[in-house]
Amino acid sequence: MATWDLSNTMHHILICNGSSCNGNGAESLTHAIRKEISDRDLDDTIHTTRTLCNGRCHDKCVVINYPKGTWYKDLKPEDVTHFVDCLLVNEDYSEKVSHSFDGEVFERSAGVNTGVSKDREKVSKVSKI
């Protein structure tokens, strides 16, 4: 197991590898993002984590840029070069943004599916509580 030094990390990229995203190419996307970062020698500044479901299956493949709080939708391997370019200049890949954090809440981009409201029953079912 590794314990990475994150002291130079500027972006933590969370890549959904839940079942819906995996069925839509998340494995290839994860490899493409990690290869692009490695090829550019950016491993110290951009850290990636493969996650399970992030709860926005309609937006597959989902990628989240932390700590900025930008959620991306429909990312594909061919988007990776532009995605990393945007990270390097601290800008959003605007065509792929689903939600942006405004300091208080996440604002949904125009045309993005609202999703369903969370209630105790739905959360219990999805969380298998």
mmCIF file of N, CA and C in Angstrom:
data_model
loop_
_atom_site.group_PDB
_atom_site.id
_atom_site.type_symbol
_atom_site.label_atom_id
_atom_site.label_comp_id
_atom_site.label_asym_id
_atom_site.label_seq_id
_atom_site.Cartn_x
_atom_site.Cartn_y
_atom_site.Cartn_z
ATOM 1 N N MET A 1 0.831 -1.179 0.000
ATOM 2 C CA MET A 1 0.000 0.000 0.000
ATOM 3 C C MET A 1 0.877 1.244 0.000
ATOM 4 N N ALA A 2 0.370 2.276 -0.630
ATOM 5 C CA ALA A 2 1.114 3.530 -0.712
ATOM 6 C C ALA A 2 0.507 4.571 0.220
ATOM 7 N N THR A 3 1.368 5.416 0.725
ATOM 8 C CA THR A 3 0.934 6.602 1.453
ATOM 9 C C THR A 3 1.591 7.770 0.736
ATOM 10 N N TRP A 4 0.823 8.414 -0.141
ATOM 11 C CA TRP A 4 1.362 9.455 -0.999
ATOM 12 C C TRP A 4 1.562 10.757 -0.237
ATOM 13 N N ASP A 5 2.589 11.486 -0.606
ATOM 14 C CA ASP A 5 2.819 12.839 -0.102
ATOM 15 C C ASP A 5 1.954 13.771 -0.951
ATOM 16 N N LEU A 6 0.952 14.368 -0.336
ATOM 17 C CA LEU A 6 0.020 15.230 -1.060
ATOM 18 C C LEU A 6 0.327 16.716 -0.894
ATOM 19 N N SER A 7 1.497 17.044 -0.369
ATOM 20 C CA SER A 7 1.797 18.441 -0.047
ATOM 21 C C SER A 7 1.858 19.356 -1.273
ATOM 22 N N ASN A 8 2.063 18.817 -2.466
ATOM 23 C CA ASN A 8 2.065 19.631 -3.689
ATOM 24 C C ASN A 8 0.809 19.446 -4.527
ATOM 25 N N THR A 9 -0.152 18.703 -4.002
ATOM 26 C CA THR A 9 -1.362 18.396 -4.748
ATOM 27 C C THR A 9 -2.284 19.607 -4.817
ATOM 28 N N MET A 10 -2.707 19.937 -6.026
ATOM 29 C CA MET A 10 -3.631 21.056 -6.246
ATOM 30 C C MET A 10 -5.026 20.562 -6.623
ATOM 31 N N HIS A 11 -5.098 19.375 -7.219
ATOM 32 C CA HIS A 11 -6.366 18.816 -7.661
ATOM 33 C C HIS A 11 -6.456 17.360 -7.233
ATOM 34 N N HIS A 12 -7.569 17.000 -6.640
ATOM 35 C CA HIS A 12 -7.856 15.596 -6.330
ATOM 36 C C HIS A 12 -9.035 15.219 -7.216
ATOM 37 N N ILE A 13 -8.788 14.350 -8.168
ATOM 38 C CA ILE A 13 -9.784 13.955 -9.156
ATOM 39 C C ILE A 13 -10.410 12.632 -8.723
ATOM 40 N N LEU A 14 -11.723 12.665 -8.485
ATOM 41 C CA LEU A 14 -12.476 11.486 -8.089
ATOM 42 C C LEU A 14 -13.178 10.950 -9.326
ATOM 43 N N ILE A 15 -12.846 9.740 -9.718
ATOM 44 C CA ILE A 15 -13.357 9.145 -10.956
ATOM 45 C C ILE A 15 -14.328 8.027 -10.591
ATOM 46 N N CYS A 16 -15.591 8.214 -10.934
ATOM 47 C CA CYS A 16 -16.604 7.212 -10.602
ATOM 48 C C CYS A 16 -16.343 5.933 -11.390
ATOM 49 N N ASN A 17 -16.306 4.832 -10.667
ATOM 50 C CA ASN A 17 -16.208 3.512 -11.270
ATOM 51 C C ASN A 17 -17.333 2.630 -10.750
ATOM 52 N N GLY A 18 -18.480 3.260 -10.450
ATOM 53 C CA GLY A 18 -19.673 2.506 -10.080
ATOM 54 C C GLY A 18 -20.192 1.751 -11.285
ATOM 55 N N SER A 19 -21.216 0.941 -11.089
ATOM 56 C CA SER A 19 -21.659 0.043 -12.163
ATOM 57 C C SER A 19 -22.151 0.778 -13.410
ATOM 58 N N SER A 20 -22.888 1.866 -13.269
ATOM 59 C CA SER A 20 -23.367 2.591 -14.455
ATOM 60 C C SER A 20 -22.213 3.221 -15.213
ATOM 61 N N CYS A 21 -21.303 3.857 -14.494
ATOM 62 C CA CYS A 21 -20.149 4.472 -15.152
ATOM 63 C C CYS A 21 -19.239 3.407 -15.762
ATOM 64 N N ASN A 22 -19.034 2.310 -15.031
ATOM 65 C CA ASN A 22 -18.194 1.233 -15.570
ATOM 66 C C ASN A 22 -18.772 0.676 -16.858
ATOM 67 N N GLY A 23 -20.090 0.553 -16.903
ATOM 68 C CA GLY A 23 -20.734 0.063 -18.118
ATOM 69 C C GLY A 23 -20.635 1.044 -19.273
ATOM 70 N N ASN A 24 -20.213 2.268 -18.959
ATOM 71 C CA ASN A 24 -20.107 3.309 -19.978
ATOM 72 C C ASN A 24 -18.657 3.752 -20.218
ATOM 73 N N GLY A 25 -17.693 2.942 -19.784
ATOM 74 C CA GLY A 25 -16.297 3.208 -20.113
ATOM 75 C C GLY A 25 -15.441 3.825 -19.029
ATOM 76 N N ALA A 26 -15.875 3.761 -17.771
ATOM 77 C CA ALA A 26 -15.109 4.380 -16.682
ATOM 78 C C ALA A 26 -13.714 3.784 -16.519
ATOM 79 N N GLU A 27 -13.568 2.512 -16.773
ATOM 80 C CA GLU A 27 -12.249 1.882 -16.655
ATOM 81 C C GLU A 27 -11.280 2.501 -17.659
ATOM 82 N N SER A 28 -11.715 2.642 -18.903
ATOM 83 C CA SER A 28 -10.873 3.270 -19.934
ATOM 84 C C SER A 28 -10.607 4.730 -19.606
ATOM 85 N N LEU A 29 -11.625 5.427 -19.098
ATOM 86 C CA LEU A 29 -11.467 6.825 -18.718
ATOM 87 C C LEU A 29 -10.445 6.969 -17.590
ATOM 88 N N THR A 30 -10.542 6.113 -16.589
ATOM 89 C CA THR A 30 -9.602 6.147 -15.460
ATOM 90 C C THR A 30 -8.171 5.965 -15.952
ATOM 91 N N HIS A 31 -7.953 4.975 -16.806
ATOM 92 C CA HIS A 31 -6.608 4.733 -17.348
ATOM 93 C C HIS A 31 -6.126 5.915 -18.186
ATOM 94 N N ALA A 32 -7.025 6.503 -18.980
ATOM 95 C CA ALA A 32 -6.643 7.632 -19.836
ATOM 96 C C ALA A 32 -6.250 8.852 -19.001
ATOM 97 N N ILE A 33 -7.019 9.143 -17.946
ATOM 98 C CA ILE A 33 -6.693 10.275 -17.074
ATOM 99 C C ILE A 33 -5.349 10.043 -16.398
ATOM 100 N N ARG A 34 -5.162 8.860 -15.847
ATOM 101 C CA ARG A 34 -3.911 8.565 -15.142
ATOM 102 C C ARG A 34 -2.711 8.575 -16.090
ATOM 103 N N LYS A 35 -2.882 8.096 -17.303
ATOM 104 C CA LYS A 35 -1.786 8.111 -18.288
ATOM 105 C C LYS A 35 -1.438 9.540 -18.675
ATOM 106 N N GLU A 36 -2.447 10.366 -18.905
ATOM 107 C CA GLU A 36 -2.202 11.772 -19.271
ATOM 108 C C GLU A 36 -1.436 12.491 -18.165
ATOM 109 N N ILE A 37 -1.844 12.267 -16.931
ATOM 110 C CA ILE A 37 -1.171 12.879 -15.787
ATOM 111 C C ILE A 37 0.280 12.396 -15.709
ATOM 112 N N SER A 38 0.475 11.107 -15.858
ATOM 113 C CA SER A 38 1.815 10.535 -15.797
ATOM 114 C C SER A 38 2.684 11.016 -16.958
ATOM 115 N N ASP A 39 2.123 11.000 -18.176
ATOM 116 C CA ASP A 39 2.888 11.433 -19.355
ATOM 117 C C ASP A 39 3.353 12.879 -19.239
ATOM 118 N N ARG A 40 2.593 13.698 -18.535
ATOM 119 C CA ARG A 40 2.947 15.117 -18.371
ATOM 120 C C ARG A 40 3.733 15.368 -17.078
ATOM 121 N N ASP A 41 4.045 14.296 -16.363
ATOM 122 C CA ASP A 41 4.784 14.395 -15.110
ATOM 123 C C ASP A 41 4.060 15.297 -14.099
ATOM 124 N N LEU A 42 2.749 15.067 -13.963
ATOM 125 C CA LEU A 42 1.912 15.879 -13.074
ATOM 126 C C LEU A 42 1.437 15.108 -11.849
ATOM 127 N N ASP A 43 2.058 13.966 -11.575
ATOM 128 C CA ASP A 43 1.603 13.134 -10.461
ATOM 129 C C ASP A 43 1.657 13.838 -9.111
ATOM 130 N N ASP A 44 2.563 14.798 -8.951
ATOM 131 C CA ASP A 44 2.640 15.524 -7.678
ATOM 132 C C ASP A 44 1.536 16.556 -7.514
ATOM 133 N N THR A 45 0.988 17.055 -8.620
ATOM 134 C CA THR A 45 -0.012 18.125 -8.520
ATOM 135 C C THR A 45 -1.442 17.661 -8.758
ATOM 136 N N ILE A 46 -1.610 16.541 -9.458
ATOM 137 C CA ILE A 46 -2.958 16.010 -9.699
ATOM 138 C C ILE A 46 -3.003 14.580 -9.184
ATOM 139 N N HIS A 47 -3.832 14.363 -8.167
ATOM 140 C CA HIS A 47 -3.998 13.042 -7.555
ATOM 141 C C HIS A 47 -5.344 12.478 -7.994
ATOM 142 N N THR A 48 -5.398 11.198 -8.277
ATOM 143 C CA THR A 48 -6.663 10.570 -8.680
ATOM 144 C C THR A 48 -7.071 9.501 -7.680
ATOM 145 N N THR A 49 -8.374 9.352 -7.559
ATOM 146 C CA THR A 49 -8.947 8.272 -6.768
ATOM 147 C C THR A 49 -10.114 7.687 -7.545
ATOM 148 N N ARG A 50 -10.082 6.389 -7.692
ATOM 149 C CA ARG A 50 -11.187 5.659 -8.316
ATOM 150 C C ARG A 50 -12.224 5.413 -7.212
ATOM 151 N N THR A 51 -13.455 5.852 -7.432
ATOM 152 C CA THR A 51 -14.509 5.688 -6.435
ATOM 153 C C THR A 51 -15.535 4.664 -6.908
ATOM 154 N N LEU A 52 -16.419 4.334 -6.009
ATOM 155 C CA LEU A 52 -17.625 3.610 -6.405
ATOM 156 C C LEU A 52 -18.653 4.671 -6.787
ATOM 157 N N CYS A 53 -19.920 4.345 -6.778
ATOM 158 C CA CYS A 53 -20.973 5.232 -7.274
ATOM 159 C C CYS A 53 -20.980 6.587 -6.565
ATOM 160 N N ASN A 54 -21.073 7.646 -7.364
ATOM 161 C CA ASN A 54 -21.188 9.010 -6.840
ATOM 162 C C ASN A 54 -22.622 9.537 -6.893
ATOM 163 N N GLY A 55 -23.548 8.699 -7.317
ATOM 164 C CA GLY A 55 -24.960 9.051 -7.249
ATOM 165 C C GLY A 55 -25.491 9.936 -8.365
ATOM 166 N N ARG A 56 -24.783 10.039 -9.464
ATOM 167 C CA ARG A 56 -25.257 10.812 -10.615
ATOM 168 C C ARG A 56 -25.167 9.940 -11.870
ATOM 169 N N CYS A 57 -25.771 8.757 -11.798
ATOM 170 C CA CYS A 57 -25.651 7.752 -12.861
ATOM 171 C C CYS A 57 -26.108 8.280 -14.220
ATOM 172 N N HIS A 58 -27.063 9.177 -14.228
ATOM 173 C CA HIS A 58 -27.545 9.746 -15.484
ATOM 174 C C HIS A 58 -26.419 10.497 -16.218
ATOM 175 N N ASP A 59 -25.430 10.975 -15.463
ATOM 176 C CA ASP A 59 -24.350 11.790 -16.024
ATOM 177 C C ASP A 59 -23.099 10.993 -16.398
ATOM 178 N N LYS A 60 -23.176 9.685 -16.380
ATOM 179 C CA LYS A 60 -22.008 8.831 -16.586
ATOM 180 C C LYS A 60 -21.208 9.198 -17.822
ATOM 181 N N CYS A 61 -19.938 9.157 -17.742
ATOM 182 C CA CYS A 61 -19.014 8.924 -16.655
ATOM 183 C C CYS A 61 -18.789 10.218 -15.861
ATOM 184 N N VAL A 62 -18.854 10.090 -14.553
ATOM 185 C CA VAL A 62 -18.769 11.219 -13.631
ATOM 186 C C VAL A 62 -17.346 11.353 -13.087
ATOM 187 N N VAL A 63 -16.854 12.594 -13.093
ATOM 188 C CA VAL A 63 -15.553 12.920 -12.524
ATOM 189 C C VAL A 63 -15.736 14.184 -11.693
ATOM 190 N N ILE A 64 -15.119 14.226 -10.501
ATOM 191 C CA ILE A 64 -15.246 15.365 -9.604
ATOM 192 C C ILE A 64 -13.861 15.942 -9.339
ATOM 193 N N ASN A 65 -13.751 17.257 -9.462
ATOM 194 C CA ASN A 65 -12.502 17.961 -9.168
ATOM 195 C C ASN A 65 -12.620 18.550 -7.766
ATOM 196 N N TYR A 66 -11.870 17.972 -6.843
ATOM 197 C CA TYR A 66 -11.843 18.435 -5.467
ATOM 198 C C TYR A 66 -10.515 19.139 -5.246
ATOM 199 N N PRO A 67 -10.403 20.236 -4.551
ATOM 200 C CA PRO A 67 -11.412 20.839 -3.687
ATOM 201 C C PRO A 67 -12.305 21.875 -4.365
ATOM 202 N N LYS A 68 -12.112 22.122 -5.657
ATOM 203 C CA LYS A 68 -12.903 23.155 -6.331
ATOM 204 C C LYS A 68 -14.400 22.856 -6.271
ATOM 205 N N GLY A 69 -14.748 21.583 -6.350
ATOM 206 C CA GLY A 69 -16.156 21.220 -6.254
ATOM 207 C C GLY A 69 -16.882 21.185 -7.577
ATOM 208 N N THR A 70 -16.163 20.986 -8.667
ATOM 209 C CA THR A 70 -16.796 20.895 -9.978
ATOM 210 C C THR A 70 -17.041 19.434 -10.324
ATOM 211 N N TRP A 71 -18.281 19.139 -10.690
ATOM 212 C CA TRP A 71 -18.673 17.800 -11.124
ATOM 213 C C TRP A 71 -18.782 17.809 -12.641
ATOM 214 N N TYR A 72 -18.200 16.787 -13.270
ATOM 215 C CA TYR A 72 -18.226 16.659 -14.721
ATOM 216 C C TYR A 72 -19.074 15.467 -15.131
ATOM 217 N N LYS A 73 -19.682 15.599 -16.296
ATOM 218 C CA LYS A 73 -20.551 14.542 -16.830
ATOM 219 C C LYS A 73 -20.046 14.096 -18.200
ATOM 220 N N ASP A 74 -20.410 12.874 -18.536
ATOM 221 C CA ASP A 74 -20.198 12.364 -19.887
ATOM 222 C C ASP A 74 -18.741 12.489 -20.356
ATOM 223 N N LEU A 75 -17.801 12.311 -19.417
ATOM 224 C CA LEU A 75 -16.395 12.359 -19.824
ATOM 225 C C LEU A 75 -16.002 11.065 -20.515
ATOM 226 N N LYS A 76 -15.199 11.212 -21.549
ATOM 227 C CA LYS A 76 -14.719 10.081 -22.331
ATOM 228 C C LYS A 76 -13.206 10.208 -22.482
ATOM 229 N N PRO A 77 -12.520 9.101 -22.798
ATOM 230 C CA PRO A 77 -11.056 9.169 -22.953
ATOM 231 C C PRO A 77 -10.586 10.265 -23.911
ATOM 232 N N GLU A 78 -11.339 10.532 -24.962
ATOM 233 C CA GLU A 78 -10.923 11.566 -25.916
ATOM 234 C C GLU A 78 -11.027 12.983 -25.336
ATOM 235 N N ASP A 79 -11.678 13.142 -24.178
ATOM 236 C CA ASP A 79 -11.786 14.442 -23.508
ATOM 237 C C ASP A 79 -10.628 14.726 -22.558
ATOM 238 N N VAL A 80 -9.812 13.731 -22.285
ATOM 239 C CA VAL A 80 -8.834 13.804 -21.194
ATOM 240 C C VAL A 80 -7.785 14.887 -21.393
ATOM 241 N N THR A 81 -7.242 15.044 -22.582
ATOM 242 C CA THR A 81 -6.212 16.064 -22.805
ATOM 243 C C THR A 81 -6.769 17.448 -22.484
ATOM 244 N N HIS A 82 -7.950 17.754 -22.984
ATOM 245 C CA HIS A 82 -8.556 19.061 -22.713
ATOM 246 C C HIS A 82 -8.911 19.204 -21.238
ATOM 247 N N PHE A 83 -9.401 18.129 -20.625
ATOM 248 C CA PHE A 83 -9.725 18.147 -19.199
ATOM 249 C C PHE A 83 -8.494 18.515 -18.359
ATOM 250 N N VAL A 84 -7.367 17.864 -18.618
ATOM 251 C CA VAL A 84 -6.135 18.144 -17.870
ATOM 252 C C VAL A 84 -5.625 19.551 -18.190
ATOM 253 N N ASP A 85 -5.728 19.974 -19.444
ATOM 254 C CA ASP A 85 -5.356 21.349 -19.794
ATOM 255 C C ASP A 85 -6.130 22.348 -18.936
ATOM 256 N N CYS A 86 -7.421 22.115 -18.771
ATOM 257 C CA CYS A 86 -8.267 23.002 -17.964
ATOM 258 C C CYS A 86 -7.841 22.994 -16.502
ATOM 259 N N LEU A 87 -7.507 21.825 -15.975
ATOM 260 C CA LEU A 87 -7.045 21.744 -14.591
ATOM 261 C C LEU A 87 -5.801 22.602 -14.383
ATOM 262 N N LEU A 88 -4.886 22.541 -15.334
ATOM 263 C CA LEU A 88 -3.610 23.242 -15.200
ATOM 264 C C LEU A 88 -3.754 24.756 -15.149
ATOM 265 N N VAL A 89 -4.833 25.279 -15.733
ATOM 266 C CA VAL A 89 -5.063 26.728 -15.689
ATOM 267 C C VAL A 89 -6.226 27.068 -14.755
ATOM 268 N N ASN A 90 -6.632 26.072 -13.964
ATOM 269 C CA ASN A 90 -7.700 26.231 -12.960
ATOM 270 C C ASN A 90 -8.999 26.759 -13.568
ATOM 271 N N GLU A 91 -9.335 26.227 -14.738
ATOM 272 C CA GLU A 91 -10.601 26.563 -15.393
ATOM 273 C C GLU A 91 -11.426 25.297 -15.528
ATOM 274 N N ASP A 92 -12.724 25.475 -15.691
ATOM 275 C CA ASP A 92 -13.611 24.330 -15.894
ATOM 276 C C ASP A 92 -13.662 23.956 -17.370
ATOM 277 N N TYR A 93 -13.808 22.685 -17.625
ATOM 278 C CA TYR A 93 -14.082 22.182 -18.974
ATOM 279 C C TYR A 93 -15.583 22.391 -19.144
ATOM 280 N N SER A 94 -15.969 23.598 -19.513
ATOM 281 C CA SER A 94 -17.354 24.063 -19.394
ATOM 282 C C SER A 94 -18.383 23.192 -20.115
ATOM 283 N N GLU A 95 -18.023 22.609 -21.240
ATOM 284 C CA GLU A 95 -18.984 21.782 -21.977
ATOM 285 C C GLU A 95 -19.372 20.516 -21.214
ATOM 286 N N LYS A 96 -18.555 20.128 -20.238
ATOM 287 C CA LYS A 96 -18.768 18.878 -19.518
ATOM 288 C C LYS A 96 -19.170 19.087 -18.054
ATOM 289 N N VAL A 97 -19.335 20.323 -17.607
ATOM 290 C CA VAL A 97 -19.686 20.586 -16.208
ATOM 291 C C VAL A 97 -21.155 20.239 -15.969
ATOM 292 N N SER A 98 -21.397 19.452 -14.919
ATOM 293 C CA SER A 98 -22.787 19.185 -14.526
ATOM 294 C C SER A 98 -23.184 20.031 -13.326
ATOM 295 N N HIS A 99 -22.263 20.202 -12.375
ATOM 296 C CA HIS A 99 -22.531 20.984 -11.164
ATOM 297 C C HIS A 99 -21.279 21.754 -10.750
ATOM 298 N N SER A 100 -21.489 22.970 -10.259
ATOM 299 C CA SER A 100 -20.403 23.799 -9.750
ATOM 300 C C SER A 100 -20.739 24.221 -8.334
ATOM 301 N N PHE A 101 -19.732 24.233 -7.474
ATOM 302 C CA PHE A 101 -19.930 24.649 -6.090
ATOM 303 C C PHE A 101 -19.760 26.161 -6.008
ATOM 304 N N ASP A 102 -20.770 26.852 -5.480
ATOM 305 C CA ASP A 102 -20.719 28.319 -5.414
ATOM 306 C C ASP A 102 -20.272 28.838 -4.050
ATOM 307 N N GLY A 103 -19.774 27.957 -3.202
ATOM 308 C CA GLY A 103 -19.360 28.334 -1.860
ATOM 309 C C GLY A 103 -20.362 27.916 -0.802
ATOM 310 N N GLU A 104 -21.586 27.633 -1.239
ATOM 311 C CA GLU A 104 -22.633 27.191 -0.316
ATOM 312 C C GLU A 104 -23.331 25.921 -0.789
ATOM 313 N N VAL A 105 -23.681 25.875 -2.064
ATOM 314 C CA VAL A 105 -24.395 24.722 -2.622
ATOM 315 C C VAL A 105 -23.851 24.416 -4.018
ATOM 316 N N PHE A 106 -24.244 23.260 -4.536
ATOM 317 C CA PHE A 106 -23.894 22.897 -5.901
ATOM 318 C C PHE A 106 -24.975 23.414 -6.837
ATOM 319 N N GLU A 107 -24.557 24.161 -7.845
ATOM 320 C CA GLU A 107 -25.484 24.672 -8.844
ATOM 321 C C GLU A 107 -25.430 23.773 -10.066
ATOM 322 N N ARG A 108 -26.609 23.340 -10.506
ATOM 323 C CA ARG A 108 -26.727 22.465 -11.662
ATOM 324 C C ARG A 108 -26.619 23.282 -12.938
ATOM 325 N N SER A 109 -25.857 22.784 -13.905
ATOM 326 C CA SER A 109 -25.729 23.443 -15.202
ATOM 327 C C SER A 109 -27.005 23.268 -16.004
ATOM 328 N N ALA A 110 -27.247 24.202 -16.902
ATOM 329 C CA ALA A 110 -28.434 24.149 -17.756
ATOM 330 C C ALA A 110 -28.458 22.837 -18.534
ATOM 331 N N GLY A 111 -29.625 22.229 -18.599
ATOM 332 C CA GLY A 111 -29.797 20.998 -19.357
ATOM 333 C C GLY A 111 -29.413 19.726 -18.632
ATOM 334 N N VAL A 112 -28.894 19.841 -17.421
ATOM 335 C CA VAL A 112 -28.492 18.668 -16.649
ATOM 336 C C VAL A 112 -29.691 18.159 -15.861
ATOM 337 N N ASN A 113 -29.896 16.846 -15.895
ATOM 338 C CA ASN A 113 -30.985 16.199 -15.182
ATOM 339 C C ASN A 113 -30.951 16.570 -13.705
ATOM 340 N N THR A 114 -32.101 16.976 -13.168
ATOM 341 C CA THR A 114 -32.198 17.365 -11.762
ATOM 342 C C THR A 114 -31.911 16.207 -10.833
ATOM 343 N N GLY A 115 -32.436 15.042 -11.142
ATOM 344 C CA GLY A 115 -32.302 13.891 -10.257
ATOM 345 C C GLY A 115 -33.467 13.841 -9.285
ATOM 346 N N VAL A 116 -33.443 12.872 -8.403
ATOM 347 C CA VAL A 116 -34.526 12.696 -7.436
ATOM 348 C C VAL A 116 -34.099 13.239 -6.079
ATOM 349 N N SER A 117 -35.079 13.710 -5.332
ATOM 350 C CA SER A 117 -34.805 14.206 -3.983
ATOM 351 C C SER A 117 -34.440 13.044 -3.079
ATOM 352 N N LYS A 118 -33.557 13.323 -2.145
ATOM 353 C CA LYS A 118 -33.181 12.302 -1.173
ATOM 354 C C LYS A 118 -34.245 12.253 -0.081
ATOM 355 N N ASP A 119 -34.689 11.071 0.227
ATOM 356 C CA ASP A 119 -35.520 10.874 1.407
ATOM 357 C C ASP A 119 -35.008 9.626 2.104
ATOM 358 N N ARG A 120 -35.409 9.452 3.337
ATOM 359 C CA ARG A 120 -34.859 8.369 4.162
ATOM 360 C C ARG A 120 -34.979 7.006 3.481
ATOM 361 N N GLU A 121 -36.121 6.717 2.885
ATOM 362 C CA GLU A 121 -36.343 5.412 2.258
ATOM 363 C C GLU A 121 -35.399 5.193 1.071
ATOM 364 N N LYS A 122 -35.265 6.207 0.202
ATOM 365 C CA LYS A 122 -34.380 6.077 -0.958
ATOM 366 C C LYS A 122 -32.923 5.951 -0.535
ATOM 367 N N VAL A 123 -32.520 6.750 0.445
ATOM 368 C CA VAL A 123 -31.134 6.683 0.923
ATOM 369 C C VAL A 123 -30.852 5.317 1.521
ATOM 370 N N SER A 124 -31.786 4.783 2.301
ATOM 371 C CA SER A 124 -31.599 3.457 2.906
ATOM 372 C C SER A 124 -31.476 2.382 1.832
ATOM 373 N N LYS A 125 -32.325 2.466 0.803
ATOM 374 C CA LYS A 125 -32.300 1.464 -0.258
ATOM 375 C C LYS A 125 -30.995 1.517 -1.035
ATOM 376 N N VAL A 126 -30.592 2.714 -1.451
ATOM 377 C CA VAL A 126 -29.365 2.872 -2.233
ATOM 378 C C VAL A 126 -28.135 2.545 -1.395
ATOM 379 N N SER A 127 -28.161 2.923 -0.127
ATOM 380 C CA SER A 127 -27.020 2.691 0.768
ATOM 381 C C SER A 127 -27.008 1.286 1.357
ATOM 382 N N LYS A 128 -28.067 0.532 1.078
ATOM 383 C CA LYS A 128 -28.220 -0.843 1.584
ATOM 384 C C LYS A 128 -28.127 -0.882 3.098
ATOM 385 N N ILE A 129 -28.775 0.111 3.726
ATOM 386 C CA ILE A 129 -28.797 0.181 5.203
ATOM 387 C C ILE A 129 -29.880 -0.722 5.737
#
